[in-house]
PDB file of C-alpha atoms in Angstrom:
ATOM      1  CA  MET R   1      84.063  90.742 132.659  1.00 68.00           C
ATOM      2  CA  SER R   2      87.482  89.248 131.704  1.00 85.00           C
ATOM      3  CA  PRO R   3      89.741  91.164 128.608  1.00 93.00           C
ATOM      4  CA  ARG R   4      90.763  89.548 125.612  1.00 95.00           C
ATOM      5  CA  GLN R   5      94.536  90.025 124.387  1.00 96.00           C
ATOM      6  CA  ARG R   6      94.701  91.177 120.679  1.00 97.00           C
ATOM      7  CA  ARG R   7      97.271  92.364 117.675  1.00 97.00           C
ATOM      8  CA  LEU R   8      97.166  93.799 114.959  1.00 98.00           C
ATOM      9  CA  ARG R   9     100.022  94.371 112.610  1.00 98.00           C
ATOM     10  CA  TRP R  10     101.079  97.939 111.521  1.00 98.00           C
ATOM     11  CA  LEU R  11     103.353  99.445 109.045  1.00 97.00           C
ATOM     12  CA  SER R  12     105.709 102.092 110.319  1.00 96.00           C
ATOM     13  CA  PRO R  13     108.316 103.577 108.176  1.00 95.00           C
ATOM     14  CA  ALA R  14     110.829 100.716 109.529  1.00 96.00           C
ATOM     15  CA  GLY R  15     108.907  98.388 108.481  1.00 97.00           C
ATOM     16  CA  PHE R  16     105.804  96.391 110.040  1.00 98.00           C
ATOM     17  CA  HIS R  17     105.474  95.877 113.837  1.00 98.00           C
ATOM     18  CA  LEU R  18     102.946  94.519 116.260  1.00 98.00           C
ATOM     19  CA  LEU R  19     100.497  96.595 117.947  1.00 98.00           C
ATOM     20  CA  ALA R  20      99.120  94.882 121.319  1.00 98.00           C
ATOM     21  CA  TRP R  21      95.735  95.532 123.015  1.00 98.00           C
ATOM     22  CA  MET R  22      93.628  94.464 125.846  1.00 98.00           C
ATOM     23  CA  GLU R  23      89.925  94.527 124.774  1.00 98.00           C
ATOM     24  CA  TRP R  24      87.235  94.871 126.851  1.00 98.00           C
ATOM     25  CA  GLY R  25      82.669  94.228 126.787  1.00 97.00           C
ATOM     26  CA  PRO R  26      80.866  93.348 123.506  1.00 96.00           C
ATOM     27  CA  GLU R  27      82.805  93.264 120.525  1.00 94.00           C
ATOM     28  CA  GLY R  28      79.288  94.851 118.656  1.00 95.00           C
ATOM     29  CA  GLY R  29      79.320  97.668 121.629  1.00 97.00           C
ATOM     30  CA  ALA R  30      80.292 101.058 120.911  1.00 97.00           C
ATOM     31  CA  PRO R  31      84.099 101.418 120.716  1.00 98.00           C
ATOM     32  CA  VAL R  32      86.028 103.638 123.383  1.00 98.00           C
ATOM     33  CA  VAL R  33      90.323 103.903 122.498  1.00 98.00           C
ATOM     34  CA  CYS R  34      92.125 104.541 125.483  1.00 98.00           C
ATOM     35  CA  VAL R  35      95.466 105.509 125.478  1.00 98.00           C
ATOM     36  CA  HIS R  36      98.057 105.681 128.189  1.00 98.00           C
ATOM     37  CA  GLY R  37     101.613 108.066 128.613  1.00 97.00           C
ATOM     38  CA  LEU R  38     104.781 108.276 127.512  1.00 95.00           C
ATOM     39  CA  THR R  39     106.228 105.100 130.018  1.00 94.00           C
ATOM     40  CA  ARG R  40     102.302 103.289 131.178  1.00 96.00           C
ATOM     41  CA  THR R  41     101.345 100.871 129.449  1.00 97.00           C
ATOM     42  CA  GLY R  42      97.310 100.388 128.375  1.00 98.00           C
ATOM     43  CA  ARG R  43      96.817  98.293 131.877  1.00 97.00           C
ATOM     44  CA  ASP R  44      96.831 101.706 133.540  1.00 98.00           C
ATOM     45  CA  PHE R  45      92.381 101.511 132.012  1.00 98.00           C
ATOM     46  CA  ASP R  46      91.568  98.330 133.552  1.00 98.00           C
ATOM     47  CA  ALA R  47      89.463 100.178 136.271  1.00 98.00           C
ATOM     48  CA  LEU R  48      87.679 102.600 133.861  1.00 98.00           C
ATOM     49  CA  ALA R  49      87.319  99.605 131.044  1.00 98.00           C
ATOM     50  CA  ALA R  50      85.909  97.209 133.550  1.00 98.00           C
ATOM     51  CA  ALA R  51      83.514  99.765 134.057  1.00 98.00           C
ATOM     52  CA  LEU R  52      82.554 100.944 130.663  1.00 98.00           C
ATOM     53  CA  ALA R  53      82.216  97.398 129.557  1.00 98.00           C
ATOM     54  CA  THR R  54      79.067  96.255 131.835  1.00 97.00           C
ATOM     55  CA  ARG R  55      77.628  99.325 130.469  1.00 96.00           C
ATOM     56  CA  GLY R  56      77.604  97.507 126.731  1.00 97.00           C
ATOM     57  CA  ARG R  57      81.098  99.718 125.623  1.00 98.00           C
ATOM     58  CA  ARG R  58      83.844  98.061 123.177  1.00 98.00           C
ATOM     59  CA  VAL R  59      87.126  99.481 125.312  1.00 98.00           C
ATOM     60  CA  LEU R  60      90.234  99.400 123.602  1.00 98.00           C
ATOM     61  CA  CYS R  61      93.475  99.771 125.142  1.00 98.00           C
ATOM     62  CA  PRO R  62      96.015  99.682 123.499  1.00 98.00           C
ATOM     63  CA  ASP R  63      99.898  99.082 124.590  1.00 98.00           C
ATOM     64  CA  MET R  64     101.669 102.003 122.426  1.00 98.00           C
ATOM     65  CA  PRO R  65     104.711 101.111 120.309  1.00 98.00           C
ATOM     66  CA  GLY R  66     107.976 100.193 122.681  1.00 97.00           C
ATOM     67  CA  ARG R  67     105.668  99.732 125.492  1.00 97.00           C
ATOM     68  CA  GLY R  68     104.097  96.600 127.478  1.00 96.00           C
ATOM     69  CA  GLU R  69     103.220  93.990 124.947  1.00 97.00           C
ATOM     70  CA  SER R  70     103.806  95.588 121.607  1.00 98.00           C
ATOM     71  CA  ASP R  71     107.211  95.732 119.776  1.00 98.00           C
ATOM     72  CA  PRO R  72     109.913  97.859 120.263  1.00 97.00           C
ATOM     73  CA  LEU R  73     111.019 100.285 117.294  1.00 97.00           C
ATOM     74  CA  PRO R  74     113.947  99.340 115.480  1.00 96.00           C
ATOM     75  CA  ASP R  75     115.068 103.928 115.441  1.00 96.00           C
ATOM     76  CA  PRO R  76     114.583 105.819 118.380  1.00 95.00           C
ATOM     77  CA  SER R  77     113.805 108.608 116.423  1.00 94.00           C
ATOM     78  CA  LEU R  78     110.579 106.883 115.157  1.00 96.00           C
ATOM     79  CA  TYR R  79     109.766 107.434 119.246  1.00 96.00           C
ATOM     80  CA  ARG R  80     107.038 109.844 117.938  1.00 95.00           C
ATOM     81  CA  ASN R  81     103.440 110.795 118.521  1.00 96.00           C
ATOM     82  CA  ASP R  82     103.068 111.163 114.698  1.00 96.00           C
ATOM     83  CA  VAL R  83     104.122 107.875 114.324  1.00 97.00           C
ATOM     84  CA  HIS R  84     102.172 106.720 117.647  1.00 98.00           C
ATOM     85  CA  ALA R  85      98.922 108.507 116.021  1.00 98.00           C
ATOM     86  CA  ALA R  86      99.682 106.379 112.878  1.00 97.00           C
ATOM     87  CA  ALA R  87      99.775 102.686 114.472  1.00 98.00           C
ATOM     88  CA  CYS R  88      96.521 104.373 116.898  1.00 98.00           C
ATOM     89  CA  ALA R  89      94.774 104.599 112.926  1.00 97.00           C
ATOM     90  CA  HIS R  90      95.295 100.746 111.573  1.00 97.00           C
ATOM     91  CA  LEU R  91      93.888  99.652 114.870  1.00 97.00           C
ATOM     92  CA  LEU R  92      91.284 102.625 114.508  1.00 97.00           C
ATOM     93  CA  ALA R  93      90.530 100.886 110.850  1.00 96.00           C
ATOM     94  CA  THR R  94      89.902  97.230 112.555  1.00 95.00           C
ATOM     95  CA  LEU R  95      86.320  99.396 113.759  1.00 96.00           C
ATOM     96  CA  GLY R  96      85.147 100.229 110.511  1.00 93.00           C
ATOM     97  CA  GLU R  97      83.088 103.620 109.976  1.00 92.00           C
ATOM     98  CA  ARG R  98      81.865 103.749 113.641  1.00 92.00           C
ATOM     99  CA  PRO R  99      82.422 106.985 115.480  1.00 97.00           C
ATOM    100  CA  VAL R 100      84.789 106.351 118.277  1.00 98.00           C
ATOM    101  CA  ASP R 101      85.122 107.813 121.841  1.00 98.00           C
ATOM    102  CA  TRP R 102      88.583 108.818 122.476  1.00 98.00           C
ATOM    103  CA  VAL R 103      90.583 108.856 126.267  1.00 98.00           C
ATOM    104  CA  GLY R 104      94.313 110.041 126.041  1.00 98.00           C
ATOM    105  CA  THR R 105      96.128 110.253 129.465  1.00 98.00           C
ATOM    106  CA  SER R 106      99.296 112.837 128.653  1.00 97.00           C
ATOM    107  CA  MET R 107     100.990 111.478 125.691  1.00 98.00           C
ATOM    108  CA  GLY R 108      97.880 109.501 124.788  1.00 98.00           C
ATOM    109  CA  GLY R 109      95.250 113.008 125.450  1.00 98.00           C
ATOM    110  CA  ILE R 110      98.485 114.388 122.818  1.00 98.00           C
ATOM    111  CA  ILE R 111      97.719 111.259 120.445  1.00 98.00           C
ATOM    112  CA  GLY R 112      94.391 112.522 120.852  1.00 98.00           C
ATOM    113  CA  MET R 113      94.465 115.643 119.842  1.00 98.00           C
ATOM    114  CA  ILE R 114      96.271 114.611 116.515  1.00 98.00           C
ATOM    115  CA  LEU R 115      93.682 112.391 115.607  1.00 98.00           C
ATOM    116  CA  ALA R 116      90.964 114.234 116.514  1.00 98.00           C
ATOM    117  CA  ALA R 117      92.213 117.210 114.187  1.00 98.00           C
ATOM    118  CA  MET R 118      91.875 115.388 111.294  1.00 97.00           C
ATOM    119  CA  PRO R 119      89.668 116.433 108.377  1.00 97.00           C
ATOM    120  CA  GLY R 120      86.896 112.888 108.127  1.00 96.00           C
ATOM    121  CA  THR R 121      87.779 111.633 112.336  1.00 97.00           C
ATOM    122  CA  PRO R 122      85.861 108.977 113.443  1.00 98.00           C
ATOM    123  CA  ILE R 123      86.377 110.260 116.971  1.00 98.00           C
ATOM    124  CA  ARG R 124      83.358 111.480 118.169  1.00 98.00           C
ATOM    125  CA  ARG R 125      83.538 112.649 121.843  1.00 98.00           C
ATOM    126  CA  PHE R 126      87.373 113.155 123.299  1.00 98.00           C
ATOM    127  CA  VAL R 127      88.577 113.134 127.235  1.00 98.00           C
ATOM    128  CA  ILE R 128      91.874 114.620 127.317  1.00 98.00           C
ATOM    129  CA  ASN R 129      94.109 113.763 130.624  1.00 98.00           C
ATOM    130  CA  ASP R 130      95.842 116.094 131.550  1.00 98.00           C
ATOM    131  CA  VAL R 131      97.786 117.900 128.583  1.00 98.00           C
ATOM    132  CA  GLY R 132      97.465 120.157 126.259  1.00 98.00           C
ATOM    133  CA  PRO R 133      98.253 122.431 123.624  1.00 98.00           C
ATOM    134  CA  PHE R 134     100.777 124.026 125.995  1.00 98.00           C
ATOM    135  CA  ILE R 135     103.410 122.240 127.286  1.00 97.00           C
ATOM    136  CA  PRO R 136     106.470 123.502 129.726  1.00 96.00           C
ATOM    137  CA  ALA R 137     110.130 122.846 129.708  1.00 94.00           C
ATOM    138  CA  ALA R 138     110.323 122.414 133.153  1.00 93.00           C
ATOM    139  CA  ALA R 139     107.955 119.913 132.758  1.00 94.00           C
ATOM    140  CA  LEU R 140     109.190 117.951 129.899  1.00 92.00           C
ATOM    141  CA  ALA R 141     112.862 118.317 132.194  1.00 90.00           C
ATOM    142  CA  ARG R 142     110.795 117.065 134.981  1.00 88.00           C
ATOM    143  CA  ILE R 143     109.339 113.474 133.033  1.00 88.00           C
ATOM    144  CA  GLY R 144     113.497 113.664 131.163  1.00 84.00           C
ATOM    145  CA  GLU R 145     115.478 113.853 134.364  1.00 81.00           C
ATOM    146  CA  TYR R 146     113.487 110.154 135.269  1.00 77.00           C
ATOM    147  CA  LEU R 147     113.207 108.472 132.033  1.00 80.00           C
ATOM    148  CA  GLY R 148     116.891 108.476 131.267  1.00 69.00           C
ATOM    149  CA  ARG R 149     117.876 106.867 133.965  1.00 78.00           C
ATOM    150  CA  ALA R 150     117.985 102.438 132.911  1.00 81.00           C
ATOM    151  CA  TRP R 151     116.434 101.368 136.085  1.00 90.00           C
ATOM    152  CA  VAL R 152     116.557  97.647 137.818  1.00 94.00           C
ATOM    153  CA  PHE R 153     115.733  96.384 140.380  1.00 96.00           C
ATOM    154  CA  PRO R 154     116.507  94.070 142.625  1.00 96.00           C
ATOM    155  CA  ASP R 155     112.603  92.928 143.700  1.00 96.00           C
ATOM    156  CA  PHE R 156     108.810  93.608 143.359  1.00 97.00           C
ATOM    157  CA  ALA R 157     109.215  95.751 146.523  1.00 97.00           C
ATOM    158  CA  ALA R 158     112.156  98.163 145.308  1.00 97.00           C
ATOM    159  CA  ALA R 159     109.917  98.402 141.968  1.00 96.00           C
ATOM    160  CA  GLU R 160     106.491  99.256 143.852  1.00 97.00           C
ATOM    161  CA  ALA R 161     108.208 101.799 145.964  1.00 97.00           C
ATOM    162  CA  HIS R 162     109.948 103.113 142.820  1.00 94.00           C
ATOM    163  CA  ALA R 163     106.259 103.601 141.042  1.00 94.00           C
ATOM    164  CA  ARG R 164     105.202 104.968 144.605  1.00 96.00           C
ATOM    165  CA  LYS R 165     107.485 108.378 143.841  1.00 93.00           C
ATOM    166  CA  ALA R 166     108.022 108.453 140.326  1.00 91.00           C
ATOM    167  CA  TYR R 167     104.395 108.624 139.850  1.00 93.00           C
ATOM    168  CA  ALA R 168     103.311 110.383 143.154  1.00 94.00           C
ATOM    169  CA  PRO R 169     101.249 112.854 141.550  1.00 95.00           C
ATOM    170  CA  PHE R 170      98.722 110.190 139.665  1.00 96.00           C
ATOM    171  CA  GLY R 171      96.872 111.044 143.672  1.00 93.00           C
ATOM    172  CA  ALA R 172      95.844 109.285 146.798  1.00 93.00           C
ATOM    173  CA  LEU R 173      96.126 105.666 145.775  1.00 96.00           C
ATOM    174  CA  THR R 174      95.334 102.249 147.666  1.00 97.00           C
ATOM    175  CA  ASP R 175      98.286  99.323 148.160  1.00 97.00           C
ATOM    176  CA  ALA R 176      96.367  97.399 145.712  1.00 97.00           C
ATOM    177  CA  GLU R 177      96.207  99.775 143.074  1.00 97.00           C
ATOM    178  CA  TRP R 178      99.468 100.775 143.461  1.00 97.00           C
ATOM    179  CA  ARG R 179     100.511  97.380 143.214  1.00 97.00           C
ATOM    180  CA  HIS R 180      98.798  96.814 140.300  1.00 97.00           C
ATOM    181  CA  LEU R 181      99.796  99.688 138.125  1.00 96.00           C
ATOM    182  CA  THR R 182     103.525  97.977 139.301  1.00 97.00           C
ATOM    183  CA  GLU R 183     102.985  94.693 138.343  1.00 96.00           C
ATOM    184  CA  THR R 184     101.483  95.957 134.658  1.00 95.00           C
ATOM    185  CA  SER R 185     103.894  98.007 134.166  1.00 93.00           C
ATOM    186  CA  VAL R 186     107.249  96.067 134.986  1.00 96.00           C
ATOM    187  CA  ARG R 187     108.714  92.367 133.502  1.00 94.00           C
ATOM    188  CA  PRO R 188     111.119  90.350 135.100  1.00 95.00           C
ATOM    189  CA  LEU R 189     114.309  89.488 134.011  1.00 95.00           C
ATOM    190  CA  PRO R 190     116.335  86.305 133.824  1.00 94.00           C
ATOM    191  CA  GLU R 191     118.839  86.840 136.328  1.00 92.00           C
ATOM    192  CA  GLY R 192     116.270  87.490 137.965  1.00 94.00           C
ATOM    193  CA  GLY R 193     114.773  91.345 139.322  1.00 96.00           C
ATOM    194  CA  PHE R 194     112.781  94.166 137.592  1.00 97.00           C
ATOM    195  CA  ARG R 195     112.941  96.108 135.006  1.00 95.00           C
ATOM    196  CA  PRO R 196     109.959  99.147 133.525  1.00 95.00           C
ATOM    197  CA  HIS R 197     107.920  97.340 130.490  1.00 95.00           C
ATOM    198  CA  TYR R 198     109.272 100.228 127.811  1.00 95.00           C
ATOM    199  CA  ASP R 199     111.761  99.670 125.377  1.00 95.00           C
ATOM    200  CA  PRO R 200     114.787 102.584 127.169  1.00 92.00           C
ATOM    201  CA  ALA R 201     115.024 103.776 123.304  1.00 93.00           C
ATOM    202  CA  ILE R 202     112.069 105.725 124.222  1.00 94.00           C
ATOM    203  CA  ALA R 203     113.989 108.465 126.512  1.00 91.00           C
ATOM    204  CA  ALA R 204     116.051 109.720 123.012  1.00 87.00           C
ATOM    205  CA  ALA R 205     113.828 112.257 122.716  1.00 84.00           C
ATOM    206  CA  PHE R 206     114.513 113.876 125.994  1.00 86.00           C
ATOM    207  CA  ARG R 207     118.356 113.642 125.213  1.00 83.00           C
ATOM    208  CA  ASP R 208     117.954 117.213 123.998  1.00 83.00           C
ATOM    209  CA  PRO R 209     116.703 120.487 126.942  1.00 85.00           C
ATOM    210  CA  PRO R 210     113.294 120.403 126.510  1.00 88.00           C
ATOM    211  CA  GLN R 211     112.374 123.209 125.048  1.00 93.00           C
ATOM    212  CA  ASP R 212     108.041 124.677 125.703  1.00 94.00           C
ATOM    213  CA  VAL R 213     106.197 122.839 123.481  1.00 95.00           C
ATOM    214  CA  GLU R 214     102.973 124.744 121.449  1.00 96.00           C
ATOM    215  CA  LEU R 215     100.455 122.727 119.692  1.00 97.00           C
ATOM    216  CA  TRP R 216      97.730 125.187 119.410  1.00 97.00           C
ATOM    217  CA  PRO R 217      97.109 125.534 115.691  1.00 96.00           C
ATOM    218  CA  LEU R 218      95.982 122.185 116.016  1.00 96.00           C
ATOM    219  CA  TRP R 219      93.781 122.565 118.616  1.00 97.00           C
ATOM    220  CA  ASP R 220      92.411 124.937 117.269  1.00 97.00           C
ATOM    221  CA  ARG R 221      91.118 122.537 114.789  1.00 97.00           C
ATOM    222  CA  ILE R 222      89.412 119.992 117.269  1.00 98.00           C
ATOM    223  CA  ALA R 223      85.700 120.783 117.068  1.00 97.00           C
ATOM    224  CA  VAL R 224      84.777 117.581 118.677  1.00 97.00           C
ATOM    225  CA  GLN R 225      83.697 117.211 122.019  1.00 98.00           C
ATOM    226  CA  THR R 226      85.943 117.535 124.625  1.00 98.00           C
ATOM    227  CA  LEU R 227      86.271 116.791 128.088  1.00 98.00           C
ATOM    228  CA  VAL R 228      89.649 117.950 129.342  1.00 98.00           C
ATOM    229  CA  LEU R 229      90.770 116.581 133.227  1.00 98.00           C
ATOM    230  CA  ARG R 230      93.387 118.852 134.689  1.00 98.00           C
ATOM    231  CA  GLY R 231      94.912 117.605 138.244  1.00 97.00           C
ATOM    232  CA  GLU R 232      94.871 120.040 140.787  1.00 97.00           C
ATOM    233  CA  HIS R 233      98.837 120.414 140.860  1.00 97.00           C
ATOM    234  CA  SER R 234      99.916 119.373 137.824  1.00 97.00           C
ATOM    235  CA  ASP R 235     103.297 120.902 136.473  1.00 96.00           C
ATOM    236  CA  LEU R 236     101.893 119.496 132.971  1.00 97.00           C
ATOM    237  CA  LEU R 237      98.710 121.266 132.467  1.00 98.00           C
ATOM    238  CA  LEU R 238      98.915 125.206 133.690  1.00 98.00           C
ATOM    239  CA  PRO R 239      95.449 126.336 134.881  1.00 97.00           C
ATOM    240  CA  GLU R 240      96.185 129.297 132.075  1.00 98.00           C
ATOM    241  CA  THR R 241      95.872 126.991 129.595  1.00 98.00           C
ATOM    242  CA  ALA R 242      93.135 124.947 130.868  1.00 98.00           C
ATOM    243  CA  ALA R 243      91.388 127.909 130.726  1.00 98.00           C
ATOM    244  CA  ARG R 244      92.157 128.699 127.601  1.00 98.00           C
ATOM    245  CA  MET R 245      91.162 124.985 126.191  1.00 98.00           C
ATOM    246  CA  ALA R 246      87.436 125.538 127.743  1.00 97.00           C
ATOM    247  CA  GLU R 247      87.342 129.391 125.702  1.00 97.00           C
ATOM    248  CA  LYS R 248      85.935 126.559 122.855  1.00 96.00           C
ATOM    249  CA  PRO R 249      82.263 126.315 123.335  1.00 95.00           C
ATOM    250  CA  HIS R 250      82.193 122.676 122.705  1.00 96.00           C
ATOM    251  CA  VAL R 251      84.936 121.639 125.946  1.00 98.00           C
ATOM    252  CA  ARG R 252      84.653 121.201 129.471  1.00 97.00           C
ATOM    253  CA  VAL R 253      87.575 122.027 132.125  1.00 98.00           C
ATOM    254  CA  GLU R 254      87.065 119.840 135.175  1.00 98.00           C
ATOM    255  CA  THR R 255      90.013 119.909 138.063  1.00 97.00           C
ATOM    256  CA  ILE R 256      90.192 116.808 139.960  1.00 97.00           C
ATOM    257  CA  ALA R 257      91.568 117.250 143.153  1.00 96.00           C
ATOM    258  CA  GLY R 258      94.458 116.067 145.001  1.00 95.00           C
ATOM    259  CA  CYS R 259      96.534 115.341 142.134  1.00 96.00           C
ATOM    260  CA  GLY R 260      98.955 116.189 139.813  1.00 96.00           C
ATOM    261  CA  HIS R 261     100.029 114.742 136.391  1.00 96.00           C
ATOM    262  CA  ALA R 262      98.551 112.898 135.462  1.00 96.00           C
ATOM    263  CA  PRO R 263      95.032 111.640 137.674  1.00 97.00           C
ATOM    264  CA  ALA R 264      95.225 107.757 137.277  1.00 97.00           C
ATOM    265  CA  LEU R 265      91.300 107.430 136.684  1.00 98.00           C
ATOM    266  CA  LEU R 266      90.834 105.076 139.255  1.00 97.00           C
ATOM    267  CA  ASP R 267      88.808 106.328 141.546  1.00 95.00           C
ATOM    268  CA  PRO R 268      85.116 105.635 141.222  1.00 96.00           C
ATOM    269  CA  LEU R 269      84.850 109.467 140.789  1.00 96.00           C
ATOM    270  CA  GLN R 270      86.768 109.826 138.314  1.00 97.00           C
ATOM    271  CA  ILE R 271      85.430 107.344 136.275  1.00 98.00           C
ATOM    272  CA  ASP R 272      82.418 108.418 136.749  1.00 97.00           C
ATOM    273  CA  LEU R 273      83.253 111.667 135.232  1.00 98.00           C
ATOM    274  CA  VAL R 274      84.035 110.160 132.233  1.00 98.00           C
ATOM    275  CA  VAL R 275      81.051 107.540 132.156  1.00 98.00           C
ATOM    276  CA  ARG R 276      78.989 110.178 132.319  1.00 98.00           C
ATOM    277  CA  PHE R 277      80.878 112.372 129.974  1.00 98.00           C
ATOM    278  CA  LEU R 278      80.699 109.593 127.088  1.00 98.00           C
ATOM    279  CA  GLU R 279      77.094 108.945 127.927  1.00 96.00           C
ATOM    280  CA  ALA R 280      75.816 112.485 127.917  1.00 92.00           C
ATOM    281  CA  PRO R 281      72.881 113.370 125.389  1.00 86.00           C
ATOM    282  CA  GLU R 282      74.481 114.384 122.137  1.00 79.00           C
TER     283      GLU R 282
END
């Protein structure tokens, strides 16, 4: 089943912009929205989306502003999760009054937390992949270290080598999976070579020394059925944070062996875990 490229206009404080997404499955299917991490694109979810589409689900995988095929923002200070949540709210509005399931990796999980905590949220079930209400400063510093560099790769092999190093915590992936993750997250340069498929201005938020992030009041307002995935070696979702998240009766935590931040959701076992959660009886 082939995906469809879709776009809509959404309104930020700086004006209207195009938000792009890949859409899988029948248009009448129960919707699932999958949102990627900080430097990634919606194409990270191709394998999961294809699996859900074969089960009759309509799967929407947007590129957040400044990533992939979506427009960059004119003001770097707007690369914030509340602004990204507003973009996603425009996307959710196109789905009408239907309940929506949400799969969010890292940044996509934080955006999902914002939306799931809102009164009247359309989110029915929530998969939050390797992020939580406490984010340690050390993990943010690690991310900022590679994000702040203006990467240019002389050829595709160099781009893939960088991806394998930067995203090694994704887990043990096949050569084909590394190639796919690289192909969908770089763009060719007119003079030759490649650069990452995101606006370098997203690094603006990491210029100041990072501090621990506390989002527990937000987390406390979330009442939907939630599956938390944690990479066994994750430095961003700590074991004690996941354990505290699991204290809520509607929250289940699963640890993904052999991964750090964040499980890639490409492995059939990881995909099956998500599919079974989304299809479980109410």
